[in-house]
Amino acid sequence: MAEKKKNNGNKGRKMKVITINLSWFYILIIGLIIWMLFFQNSDGRANPQKIEWEEVQQMAREGDVQEIDFVRNEFEGKIKVRPDRLQKYESKFGGQVPKKSPHFFFLVSSSFNAEEMFGALNEQLPQESRFKVVIENNDKTWVDVLNWLLWPALLILFWVFMFRGMGKSMGGPAGGGIFGVGKTPGKLVDNKDKNRVTFKDVAGMYGAKEEVMEIVDFLKNPKKYTALGGKIPKGALLVGPPGTGKTLLAKAVAGEADVPFFSISGSDFVEMFVGVGASRVRDLFRQAKEKAPCIVFIDEIDAVGRARSKNGGFTSNDERENTLNQLLTEMDGFDTNSGVIILAATNRADILDKALLRAGRFDRQIHVDLPDLKEREEIFKVHLKGIKLSEDFDVEFLAKHTPGFSGADIANVCNEAALTAARHNKHKVDRQDFLDAVDRIIGGLERKDKIITPEEKKSIAHHEAGHAVVSWLLPNANPLFKVTIVPRGQALGAAWYLPEERQLMTRDQMTDEMCALIGGRVAEEIVNGQPSTGALNDLERLTKMAYSMVCYYGMSERVGTVSFYDSTGSRGYELTRPYSERTAEVMDEEVKRLVQEIHDRTLSLLTEHRQEFLEVAALLLEKEVIFADDLERILGPRAGADSSRNREEEKAAKAQEDAENSSGVNPLHREGTEEHSGEKADKVHEKDAEQ
């Protein structure tokens, strides 16, 4: 029983794995080689000097020889000189007196009779001058062989291990080293993997999932299509912004189809060695054919699939183009029913080679766009599974306050919210933690300790108040949610919007947005009489929108209903523009005229509402953060919004409900608890960028 108990105690223990650091092995080999090269003979021992038998006899007669070791089967004798006579032969050793023997050696013929010759020589000498004679056969030939083989063996081991490490550092497959650089580094995910991804793990992307479901059906039931004469598609290209879930969707296809899944990045093909990329392509497709039916997924294919240069100039890359050519050949060389489907992902489909996108290679393009409101809600539910939430948590509210967020952004928000709650020692994550996380991701970390002079703070308040008032008074501007003069990231202040998710924009909508952009700069001109450098980001975006209206969208009467937008991306390789110098001048003039009209309109609007604008700025200086309710109290209902009566009724009902629930408890300060969010990426107006 005791033995059984002992075994049960060790049942759950993990065996300790001993790992060997190969770097110490490299150091040992290098040290041994250095010792053999430099220190083996650096202990005072000189190399034995060859002499003739006559010289040996002369040295013996002079009493200089202490001992002679003769190897009978090698016909070689080694001489040890008396220590007090070594100075006599200093010149023979290049001025260095050797400290260890043997000092000389001699070679004789096979007829040499050692006993007779040494005996006769000793009889000629007085007793005190005679030398010791040792005669033997060399039976250690194998030791000498090993000594000769030790040096090349160590050298070979050193180079093998060094090349293995070099091969891994240069992208060679694991265990292959430099001798396996032509092998594909692609990872194989087998269908037996317990952690495989299915469509249940992919939230949103309804249109994309519907298209890839057909690919799954191809792999599961190929005879269903081939029986009717149909051909299984060769490949599909997933196109969309970063973070939208293209890679995840490809993994889900493999998981649903229950087939092996090869994953590789486009940058893994191209290396410093010529021909490695093409070799890796061949090896990848060879393995895929062996595992068919299967899926090969190439992530960031634009790294190897970029359009080939036509002029062979500075933009050409022979190695990358050879790799692309091999990829085109392999994709087009498949048998019709091979059962291998190629999936690729990129966010730069415009720069891909046209030969790669033709029918028979990538038969279809699947667009994976940013999620809409409903899709964001589903994505939030997926990423919130492992997070402890408060009881009154509302996922729909978060989805509404994160327009323009990708799936990766939403995952980051959920993680940042959990970290924020833990930072405040909370046991559950509430809505305010998520809102703070959104603010931090978009605008950066609050920097309340940043030193700002009172004059600068007033200028920032007027700037942000200008943005807020203009966007509030224009019906087509994005709805304002919050204004702050608390520094975040590189911005000294910001106006936060919750934009409508529009697919199209009219001229009026674009001009209203442009007025909201320049509102901060115009406000500074009204109050201070001159602008500051804080409107850098606003002017940059304003100018880009103006050029887009004139050059791309055909919204200029003078330029006409023309567009110089290049959707193919090929114009970047051309040295000439598709319009004349005169047209370019007209474009510039139209952009300046449009921006001036926007400026004058904004100036007129803020001048008309100067008193309200100054009141908003004063409130900003007092609270540092104000919300849409504060603007409505000063400016009235937002232009284009619901009637004031309905909004007042809603506010009254909400206030009554809050009063009933609070039971006399004073509400917290708005800055810390009010619902606040912002818009993702370039839709967030970070106004006062630091200069």
XYZ file of C-alpha atoms in Angstrom:
691
model
C 0.000 0.000 0.000
C 2.849 2.300 0.754
C 4.390 1.654 -2.614
C 1.082 2.344 -4.334
C 0.669 5.597 -2.487
C 4.137 6.608 -3.470
C 3.432 5.995 -7.125
C 0.190 7.947 -6.949
C 2.088 10.856 -5.496
C 4.379 10.960 -8.488
C 1.599 10.442 -10.997
C 0.909 14.086 -11.704
C 4.540 15.169 -11.764
C 6.068 16.283 -15.037
C 9.424 14.963 -16.062
C 12.096 17.607 -16.017
C 13.444 18.181 -19.485
C 17.135 18.934 -19.655
C 17.988 21.400 -22.358
C 21.485 21.904 -23.707
C 22.657 25.302 -24.747
C 24.524 24.726 -28.015
C 26.316 28.045 -27.717
C 28.599 26.526 -25.064
C 29.364 23.708 -27.476
C 30.381 26.244 -30.116
C 32.611 28.029 -27.613
C 34.278 24.738 -26.625
C 35.037 23.809 -30.233
C 36.401 27.260 -31.025
C 38.569 27.208 -27.887
C 39.979 23.795 -28.740
C 40.816 24.893 -32.282
C 42.538 28.044 -31.007
C 44.556 25.958 -28.552
C 45.642 23.570 -31.263
C 46.638 26.435 -33.520
C 48.418 28.772 -31.139
C 49.080 27.206 -27.758
C 49.963 23.605 -28.447
C 53.600 24.437 -29.098
C 53.832 27.653 -27.116
C 55.116 26.024 -23.877
C 58.804 26.430 -24.773
C 59.041 23.250 -26.859
C 60.708 23.773 -30.202
C 60.134 21.494 -33.126
C 62.800 18.763 -33.302
C 65.518 19.528 -35.827
C 66.540 16.903 -38.315
C 70.207 15.929 -38.374
C 72.279 13.187 -40.020
C 73.791 10.099 -38.362
C 77.272 11.592 -38.667
C 76.157 14.619 -36.645
C 74.677 12.291 -34.026
C 78.040 10.544 -33.675
C 79.839 13.907 -33.337
C 77.406 15.103 -30.628
C 77.845 11.824 -28.727
C 81.653 11.988 -28.831
C 81.467 15.567 -27.434
C 79.316 14.333 -24.545
C 76.221 16.395 -25.474
C 73.735 13.516 -25.816
C 71.754 12.462 -22.757
C 69.337 9.954 -24.290
C 68.466 8.412 -27.651
C 65.013 6.896 -28.258
C 65.005 4.724 -31.352
C 61.818 3.381 -32.973
C 62.819 0.249 -34.801
C 59.833 -0.121 -37.143
C 59.938 3.552 -38.151
C 63.773 3.765 -38.486
C 63.715 7.029 -36.558
C 65.745 8.148 -33.583
C 65.047 11.031 -31.239
C 67.816 12.783 -29.325
C 67.616 14.467 -25.949
C 70.490 16.920 -25.328
C 71.992 17.419 -21.873
C 70.504 20.539 -20.233
C 73.885 22.162 -19.658
C 74.783 21.765 -23.343
C 71.580 23.305 -24.880
C 73.137 26.766 -25.200
C 75.627 25.250 -27.598
C 72.862 24.528 -30.136
C 70.865 27.734 -29.698
C 71.575 28.821 -33.242
C 69.924 25.694 -34.648
C 66.612 26.664 -32.969
C 66.519 30.254 -34.184
C 67.875 31.730 -30.967
C 65.280 30.011 -28.755
C 66.535 27.421 -26.304
C 64.033 24.572 -26.126
C 62.979 23.423 -22.673
C 61.519 20.055 -23.560
C 62.706 17.114 -25.550
C 63.222 15.640 -28.047
C 65.568 18.231 -29.470
C 66.773 16.442 -32.600
C 65.760 13.478 -34.692
C 67.468 11.423 -37.382
C 66.397 8.858 -39.927
C 68.321 5.705 -40.944
C 67.930 2.901 -43.441
C 66.362 -0.488 -42.833
C 69.777 -2.092 -42.536
C 70.661 -0.012 -39.510
C 71.605 -2.206 -36.528
C 70.649 -0.059 -33.551
C 72.072 -2.262 -30.752
C 75.403 -2.649 -32.474
C 75.787 0.957 -33.549
C 74.736 2.558 -30.230
C 76.764 0.051 -28.232
C 79.890 0.716 -30.234
C 79.395 4.453 -29.884
C 78.998 4.261 -26.081
C 82.173 2.117 -25.719
C 84.168 4.976 -27.230
C 82.989 7.388 -24.536
C 84.053 7.749 -20.925
C 81.616 6.489 -18.323
C 80.298 9.979 -17.403
C 79.646 10.913 -21.062
C 77.703 7.839 -22.099
C 74.044 8.246 -23.097
C 70.957 6.201 -22.382
C 69.558 4.092 -25.219
C 65.890 3.120 -25.546
C 64.963 0.851 -28.454
C 61.273 0.021 -29.127
C 58.640 -0.657 -31.742
C 55.795 1.812 -32.262
C 52.539 -0.010 -31.606
C 50.375 3.173 -31.368
C 49.737 3.810 -35.011
C 46.019 4.178 -34.402
C 46.683 6.965 -31.875
C 48.627 8.884 -34.466
C 45.815 8.383 -36.945
C 43.325 9.792 -34.444
C 45.589 12.755 -33.800
C 45.690 13.481 -37.500
C 41.920 13.071 -37.816
C 41.111 15.216 -34.774
C 41.791 18.515 -36.498
C 39.636 17.966 -39.625
C 36.873 16.378 -37.510
C 36.695 19.386 -35.224
C 36.717 21.702 -38.217
C 33.870 19.813 -39.893
C 31.780 19.797 -36.701
C 32.316 23.487 -36.233
C 31.192 24.367 -39.753
C 28.183 22.042 -39.632
C 26.852 23.547 -36.427
C 27.630 27.059 -37.569
C 25.783 26.541 -40.853
C 22.819 25.082 -38.996
C 22.551 28.161 -36.854
C 23.121 30.409 -39.879
C 20.404 28.602 -41.782
C 17.878 29.126 -38.979
C 18.755 32.799 -38.697
C 18.300 33.217 -42.434
C 14.915 31.599 -42.463
C 15.783 27.968 -43.154
C 13.317 25.397 -41.909
C 13.743 24.032 -38.426
C 16.467 21.424 -38.306
C 17.409 21.950 -41.955
C 19.999 24.652 -41.539
C 21.692 26.169 -44.519
C 21.373 22.891 -46.400
C 17.573 23.184 -46.241
C 17.006 26.797 -47.278
C 15.220 25.566 -50.376
C 12.630 23.768 -48.264
C 9.395 25.515 -47.459
C 9.085 26.960 -43.936
C 5.290 26.663 -44.169
C 3.406 25.303 -41.162
C 1.050 22.369 -41.540
C -2.085 22.389 -39.395
C -3.628 18.956 -39.545
C -7.333 18.318 -39.292
C -6.731 16.388 -36.055
C -5.834 19.595 -34.222
C -8.177 20.040 -31.258
C -7.829 23.838 -31.365
C -8.822 24.203 -34.990
C -10.927 27.202 -35.979
C -14.437 26.900 -37.416
C -17.038 29.391 -38.591
C -18.450 29.467 -35.063
C -15.272 31.269 -33.996
C -15.661 33.887 -36.730
C -18.143 36.627 -35.880
C -19.581 38.913 -38.542
C -18.250 38.828 -42.108
C -21.547 37.491 -43.445
C -20.791 38.164 -47.097
C -17.257 36.773 -46.948
C -18.344 33.639 -45.085
C -21.078 32.996 -47.629
C -18.520 33.041 -50.437
C -15.982 30.822 -48.707
C -18.679 28.338 -47.736
C -18.801 27.385 -51.382
C -15.081 26.580 -51.238
C -15.727 24.358 -48.230
C -18.450 22.573 -50.152
C -16.015 22.064 -53.047
C -13.579 20.304 -50.748
C -16.213 18.194 -49.010
C -18.226 17.183 -52.056
C -16.065 17.604 -55.184
C -18.045 15.033 -57.192
C -21.152 17.168 -56.808
C -19.571 19.744 -59.117
C -17.311 17.619 -61.294
C -20.207 15.358 -62.224
C -21.849 18.308 -63.940
C -18.654 19.328 -65.701
C -17.709 22.048 -63.241
C -14.160 22.750 -62.179
C -13.015 23.282 -58.635
C -11.670 26.838 -58.263
C -7.909 27.163 -58.075
C -7.802 29.897 -55.493
C -9.460 32.802 -53.742
C -7.949 36.132 -52.693
C -9.072 37.679 -49.414
C -8.873 41.455 -49.675
C -9.528 43.935 -46.884
C -8.047 46.385 -44.373
C -5.649 45.122 -41.690
C -7.230 43.423 -38.689
C -10.535 42.488 -40.341
C -9.982 38.738 -39.907
C -8.672 37.514 -43.264
C -6.261 34.999 -41.733
C -8.886 33.839 -39.250
C -11.360 33.284 -42.073
C -8.839 31.153 -43.980
C -8.232 29.002 -40.895
C -11.975 28.616 -40.464
C -12.276 27.358 -44.042
C -9.676 24.679 -43.326
C -11.375 23.748 -40.058
C -14.796 23.478 -41.645
C -13.553 21.504 -44.615
C -11.652 19.140 -42.279
C -8.576 19.125 -44.497
C -4.868 19.869 -43.888
C -3.973 23.553 -43.863
C -0.599 24.906 -45.026
C 0.169 28.404 -43.745
C 3.051 30.553 -44.983
C 3.848 34.243 -45.268
C 4.750 35.877 -48.540
C 8.014 37.164 -47.089
C 9.134 33.580 -46.286
C 9.787 32.853 -49.941
C 12.423 35.448 -50.695
C 15.886 35.062 -49.142
C 19.401 36.286 -49.797
C 20.313 33.229 -51.883
C 19.420 33.193 -55.558
C 16.765 30.645 -56.460
C 15.667 29.921 -52.890
C 12.233 31.510 -53.360
C 11.380 29.454 -56.437
C 12.653 26.305 -54.748
C 10.460 26.929 -51.723
C 7.429 27.476 -53.926
C 8.026 24.131 -55.632
C 8.501 22.360 -52.315
C 5.341 23.914 -50.868
C 3.190 22.811 -53.747
C 4.782 19.354 -53.809
C 3.813 18.832 -50.165
C 0.346 20.219 -50.839
C -0.234 17.701 -53.620
C 0.817 14.888 -51.309
C -1.713 16.030 -48.683
C -4.529 16.741 -51.157
C -7.286 17.656 -50.645
C -5.894 20.565 -48.673
C -5.690 24.347 -48.443
C -2.569 26.456 -48.955
C -2.796 29.867 -47.328
C -0.297 32.597 -48.282
C -0.564 35.567 -45.949
C 0.551 39.015 -47.144
C 0.988 37.763 -50.680
C 1.870 41.275 -51.861
C 5.399 40.657 -50.525
C 6.017 38.241 -53.393
C 3.127 39.007 -55.772
C 3.895 42.657 -56.445
C 3.507 43.710 -60.069
C 6.605 43.035 -62.167
C 8.477 46.025 -63.482
C 8.208 46.794 -67.184
C 11.428 48.725 -67.601
C 13.786 46.646 -65.464
C 15.063 49.739 -63.725
C 15.457 50.568 -60.094
C 12.076 49.070 -59.187
C 12.885 45.570 -60.499
C 13.831 42.648 -58.288
C 14.908 39.574 -60.229
C 14.762 37.169 -57.304
C 11.249 38.241 -56.269
C 10.053 38.159 -59.863
C 11.489 34.669 -60.349
C 9.636 33.557 -57.235
C 6.432 35.082 -58.595
C 6.951 33.357 -61.939
C 7.335 30.021 -60.184
C 4.185 30.687 -58.179
C 2.256 31.479 -61.357
C 3.528 28.296 -62.958
C 2.608 26.102 -60.012
C -0.878 27.555 -59.719
C -1.541 27.176 -63.413
C 0.036 23.725 -63.563
C -2.356 22.054 -61.191
C -4.539 19.285 -62.459
C -8.147 20.344 -62.604
C -9.256 18.009 -59.839
C -6.131 17.982 -57.718
C -8.066 19.089 -54.647
C -5.607 21.835 -53.684
C -7.110 25.287 -53.203
C -4.969 28.383 -52.726
C -6.122 31.096 -50.353
C -4.210 34.337 -50.073
C -4.686 37.512 -48.062
C -3.586 41.077 -48.705
C -4.591 44.638 -47.986
C -2.811 45.881 -51.118
C -4.645 44.169 -53.949
C -4.009 47.178 -56.164
C -0.268 46.430 -56.426
C -0.582 42.726 -57.259
C 0.508 41.451 -60.638
C -2.327 41.115 -63.152
C -1.216 37.613 -64.115
C -1.807 36.535 -60.515
C -5.389 37.777 -60.502
C -6.562 36.267 -63.753
C -9.111 33.468 -63.960
C -7.532 30.075 -63.461
C -5.277 31.272 -60.641
C -7.179 33.393 -58.181
C -10.636 32.815 -59.608
C -12.410 35.074 -57.170
C -11.723 37.957 -54.847
C -13.476 37.968 -51.487
C -13.691 41.388 -49.853
C -13.485 41.425 -46.059
C -14.609 44.910 -45.030
C -14.712 46.641 -41.674
C -17.599 45.316 -39.569
C -20.876 47.203 -39.360
C -22.929 47.769 -36.209
C -24.423 44.265 -36.001
C -21.115 42.587 -36.833
C -19.248 44.626 -34.220
C -21.772 43.484 -31.630
C -21.127 39.840 -32.510
C -17.353 40.364 -32.440
C -17.630 41.938 -28.993
C -19.545 38.890 -27.757
C -16.758 36.604 -28.968
C -13.979 38.547 -27.239
C -15.988 39.081 -24.042
C -16.344 35.381 -23.261
C -13.394 35.253 -20.885
C -13.995 38.655 -19.228
C -15.963 39.124 -15.981
C -18.563 41.768 -16.792
C -20.879 43.806 -14.597
C -24.543 42.860 -14.478
C -25.828 45.909 -16.353
C -23.338 45.612 -19.202
C -24.669 46.556 -22.648
C -22.819 45.142 -25.653
C -24.938 47.082 -28.142
C -23.837 50.348 -26.550
C -20.183 49.478 -27.151
C -20.867 48.518 -30.754
C -22.479 51.912 -31.376
C -19.510 53.735 -29.873
C -16.841 51.970 -31.924
C -17.550 52.848 -35.573
C -14.692 52.068 -37.920
C -13.124 49.522 -35.560
C -11.809 46.281 -37.019
C -11.954 42.908 -35.316
C -8.391 43.310 -34.065
C -9.255 46.742 -32.678
C -12.242 45.318 -30.810
C -10.083 42.563 -29.326
C -7.630 45.239 -28.198
C -10.463 47.260 -26.616
C -11.649 44.245 -24.620
C -8.162 43.475 -23.377
C -7.425 47.111 -22.517
C -10.723 47.379 -20.624
C -9.816 44.358 -18.487
C -6.411 45.889 -17.746
C -8.048 49.206 -16.857
C -10.430 47.500 -14.414
C -7.562 45.583 -12.822
C -5.593 48.824 -12.520
C -8.461 50.272 -10.435
C -8.761 47.100 -8.317
C -12.222 46.250 -9.618
C -13.706 42.767 -9.453
C -15.728 43.184 -12.640
C -15.327 45.154 -15.836
C -18.004 47.794 -16.350
C -18.998 50.079 -19.191
C -16.811 52.937 -18.042
C -13.706 50.719 -18.299
C -14.513 50.011 -21.930
C -15.078 53.679 -22.690
C -11.772 54.563 -21.088
C -10.141 51.830 -23.157
C -11.624 53.264 -26.365
C -10.334 56.715 -25.454
C -6.885 55.382 -24.726
C -6.639 53.361 -27.930
C -7.785 56.235 -30.144
C -6.223 59.245 -28.480
C -3.507 57.752 -26.311
C -2.859 57.977 -22.594
C -3.999 61.058 -20.700
C -1.153 63.404 -19.823
C -2.602 65.718 -17.207
C 0.886 66.430 -15.877
C 1.934 68.074 -19.160
C 2.978 71.658 -18.547
C 0.750 74.075 -20.485
C 0.781 77.831 -19.944
C -2.534 79.629 -19.208
C -2.371 81.402 -22.584
C -1.894 78.092 -24.419
C -4.735 76.513 -22.483
C -7.075 79.362 -23.484
C -6.013 79.000 -27.117
C -6.643 75.243 -27.004
C -10.081 75.823 -25.429
C -11.033 78.319 -28.158
C -9.729 75.933 -30.810
C -11.763 72.960 -29.590
C -14.805 75.138 -28.972
C -14.604 76.236 -32.619
C -14.693 72.607 -33.751
C -17.582 71.826 -31.441
C -19.758 74.807 -32.344
C -19.312 74.486 -36.118
C -20.026 70.748 -36.149
C -23.073 71.335 -33.931
C -24.559 74.033 -36.161
C -24.044 72.265 -39.505
C -26.594 69.533 -40.299
C -24.298 67.302 -42.372
C -21.337 67.254 -39.999
C -20.653 64.195 -37.875
C -22.503 64.216 -34.527
C -20.262 65.551 -31.795
C -20.033 63.453 -28.646
C -17.314 64.949 -26.463
C -14.795 67.779 -26.404
C -11.719 67.766 -24.203
C -8.674 69.915 -23.614
C -6.911 67.207 -21.602
C -3.740 66.232 -23.506
C -3.782 62.695 -24.926
C -0.889 61.185 -26.849
C 0.417 63.802 -29.274
C -2.748 65.900 -29.126
C -3.275 68.802 -26.755
C -7.031 68.578 -27.203
C -9.602 66.688 -29.218
C -13.172 66.724 -30.441
C -14.725 63.273 -30.475
C -17.430 62.289 -32.947
C -19.744 59.358 -33.518
C -20.035 59.459 -37.292
C -22.800 57.968 -39.303
C -21.688 54.850 -41.160
C -22.145 56.259 -44.657
C -21.307 54.431 -47.842
C -21.611 57.567 -49.958
C -21.007 61.264 -49.316
C -22.530 64.218 -51.107
C -20.868 67.561 -51.804
C -22.800 69.219 -48.962
C -21.727 66.553 -46.519
C -18.081 66.919 -47.496
C -18.152 70.719 -47.262
C -19.781 70.578 -43.827
C -17.088 68.173 -42.678
C -14.437 70.540 -44.025
C -15.993 73.453 -42.147
C -15.837 71.421 -38.937
C -12.163 70.689 -39.618
C -11.170 74.334 -40.061
C -13.414 75.531 -37.234
C -10.587 75.433 -34.702
C -8.216 77.563 -36.763
C -10.939 80.135 -37.551
C -11.824 80.336 -33.843
C -8.220 81.211 -33.027
C -8.271 83.942 -35.668
C -11.454 85.451 -34.177
C -10.194 85.514 -30.595
C -6.433 85.982 -30.971
C -6.327 87.761 -34.300
C -3.910 85.203 -35.695
C -3.749 81.393 -36.016
C -1.331 79.028 -34.273
C 0.481 75.853 -35.267
C -2.084 73.689 -33.490
C -4.199 73.229 -36.625
C -1.579 71.219 -38.517
C -3.576 67.980 -38.602
C -6.772 69.849 -39.493
C -5.175 71.639 -42.434
C -3.602 68.420 -43.722
C -6.931 66.598 -43.783
C -8.746 69.645 -45.165
C -6.322 69.916 -48.073
C -6.586 66.204 -48.873
C -10.394 66.397 -48.921
C -10.282 69.469 -51.170
C -7.956 67.760 -53.654
C -10.154 64.651 -53.589
C -13.221 66.720 -54.469
C -11.455 68.489 -57.336
C -9.225 65.719 -58.760
C -11.107 62.515 -57.975
C -14.828 63.115 -57.421
C -15.471 65.623 -60.207
C -17.024 68.186 -57.831
C -15.415 71.233 -59.439
C -17.266 73.029 -62.220
C -14.086 74.546 -63.588
C -12.116 71.270 -63.769
C -15.156 69.408 -64.970
C -16.639 65.970 -64.452
C -13.360 64.124 -64.730
C -11.378 61.927 -62.349
C -7.650 61.337 -62.242
C -7.861 58.610 -59.627
C -5.736 55.539 -60.398
C -7.399 52.421 -58.968
C -4.807 50.111 -60.521
C -1.794 51.669 -58.860
C 0.213 51.456 -62.076
C 0.609 55.201 -62.423
C 3.259 55.216 -59.743
C 5.706 53.690 -62.235
C 5.037 56.357 -64.838
C 6.996 59.564 -65.069
C 4.246 61.542 -66.789
C 0.863 62.702 -65.467
C -2.408 62.126 -67.344
C -3.093 65.866 -67.435
C -1.338 68.977 -68.629
C 0.469 71.634 -66.648
C -2.408 74.021 -67.315
C -4.856 71.519 -65.826
C -2.606 71.122 -62.783
C -2.643 74.887 -62.285
C -6.422 74.938 -62.561
C -6.645 72.170 -59.971
C -4.460 74.093 -57.556
C -6.502 77.238 -58.084
C -9.746 75.350 -57.510
C -8.438 73.771 -54.317
C -7.385 77.184 -52.980
C -10.742 78.667 -53.939
C -12.635 75.820 -52.280
C -10.603 76.054 -49.068
C -11.110 79.834 -49.001
C -14.878 79.387 -49.397
C -14.869 76.908 -46.527
C -12.866 79.369 -44.418
C -15.180 82.300 -45.137
C -18.295 80.233 -44.434
C -16.873 79.011 -41.116
C -15.800 82.547 -40.174
C -19.288 83.883 -40.854
C -20.874 81.086 -38.811
C -18.640 81.563 -35.756
C -18.939 85.344 -35.924
C -22.721 85.053 -35.931
C -22.592 82.771 -32.856
C -19.634 84.449 -31.176
C -21.291 84.706 -27.771
C -22.258 81.014 -27.669
C -18.800 80.052 -28.947
C -17.089 82.000 -26.141
C -19.439 80.439 -23.604
C -18.485 76.947 -24.772
C -14.791 77.845 -24.502
C -15.290 79.162 -20.953
C -17.064 75.931 -20.004
C -14.174 73.936 -21.443
C -11.682 75.900 -19.352
C -13.776 75.195 -16.280
C -14.515 71.473 -16.777
C -11.799 70.438 -19.285
C -14.255 67.874 -20.689
C -17.756 68.673 -21.956
C -20.371 66.539 -23.691
C -23.200 66.901 -26.173
C -25.660 67.789 -23.386
C -23.583 70.829 -22.484
C -23.549 72.014 -26.090
C -27.291 71.511 -26.393
C -27.865 73.610 -23.289
C -25.844 76.491 -24.783
C -26.589 76.200 -28.537
C -29.959 74.474 -28.525
C -30.801 71.286 -30.428
C -28.240 70.125 -32.945
C -28.928 71.076 -36.565
C -30.713 68.296 -38.387
C -31.557 66.396 -35.195
C -34.964 65.556 -33.752
C -37.228 68.284 -32.492
C -36.347 70.039 -29.297
C -39.589 68.978 -27.683
C -38.928 65.291 -28.140
C -35.350 65.617 -26.932
C -36.468 67.528 -23.867
C -39.069 64.902 -23.088
C -36.443 62.185 -23.371
C -34.055 64.081 -21.127
C -36.761 64.706 -18.540
C -37.741 61.065 -18.493
C -34.150 60.010 -18.128
C -33.536 62.510 -15.317
C -36.610 61.268 -13.458
C -35.488 57.666 -13.818
C -31.985 58.500 -12.600
C -33.420 60.352 -9.605
C -35.581 57.380 -8.678
C -32.667 54.977 -8.930
C -30.145 57.136 -7.124
C -32.236 57.510 -3.934
C -30.587 60.740 -2.955
C -27.012 59.759 -3.821
C -25.078 62.596 -5.471
C -23.988 61.793 -9.051
C -20.289 61.546 -9.825
C -18.371 64.078 -11.872
C -19.021 63.774 -15.579
C -15.389 63.657 -16.498
C -14.981 60.337 -14.810
C -18.276 58.608 -15.405
C -20.056 60.073 -18.405
C -20.316 57.906 -21.492
C -17.629 59.010 -23.808
C -16.119 57.508 -26.908
C -14.523 58.511 -30.138
C -14.188 57.462 -33.731
C -11.496 55.203 -35.012
C -8.484 56.186 -37.084
C -8.684 59.326 -39.193
C -12.306 60.024 -38.243
C -11.197 61.217 -34.826
C -10.306 64.895 -34.903
C -7.150 65.232 -32.884
C -6.995 68.937 -33.130
C -4.060 70.522 -31.429
C -1.131 68.363 -32.452
C 2.092 69.178 -30.665
C 4.620 71.053 -32.712
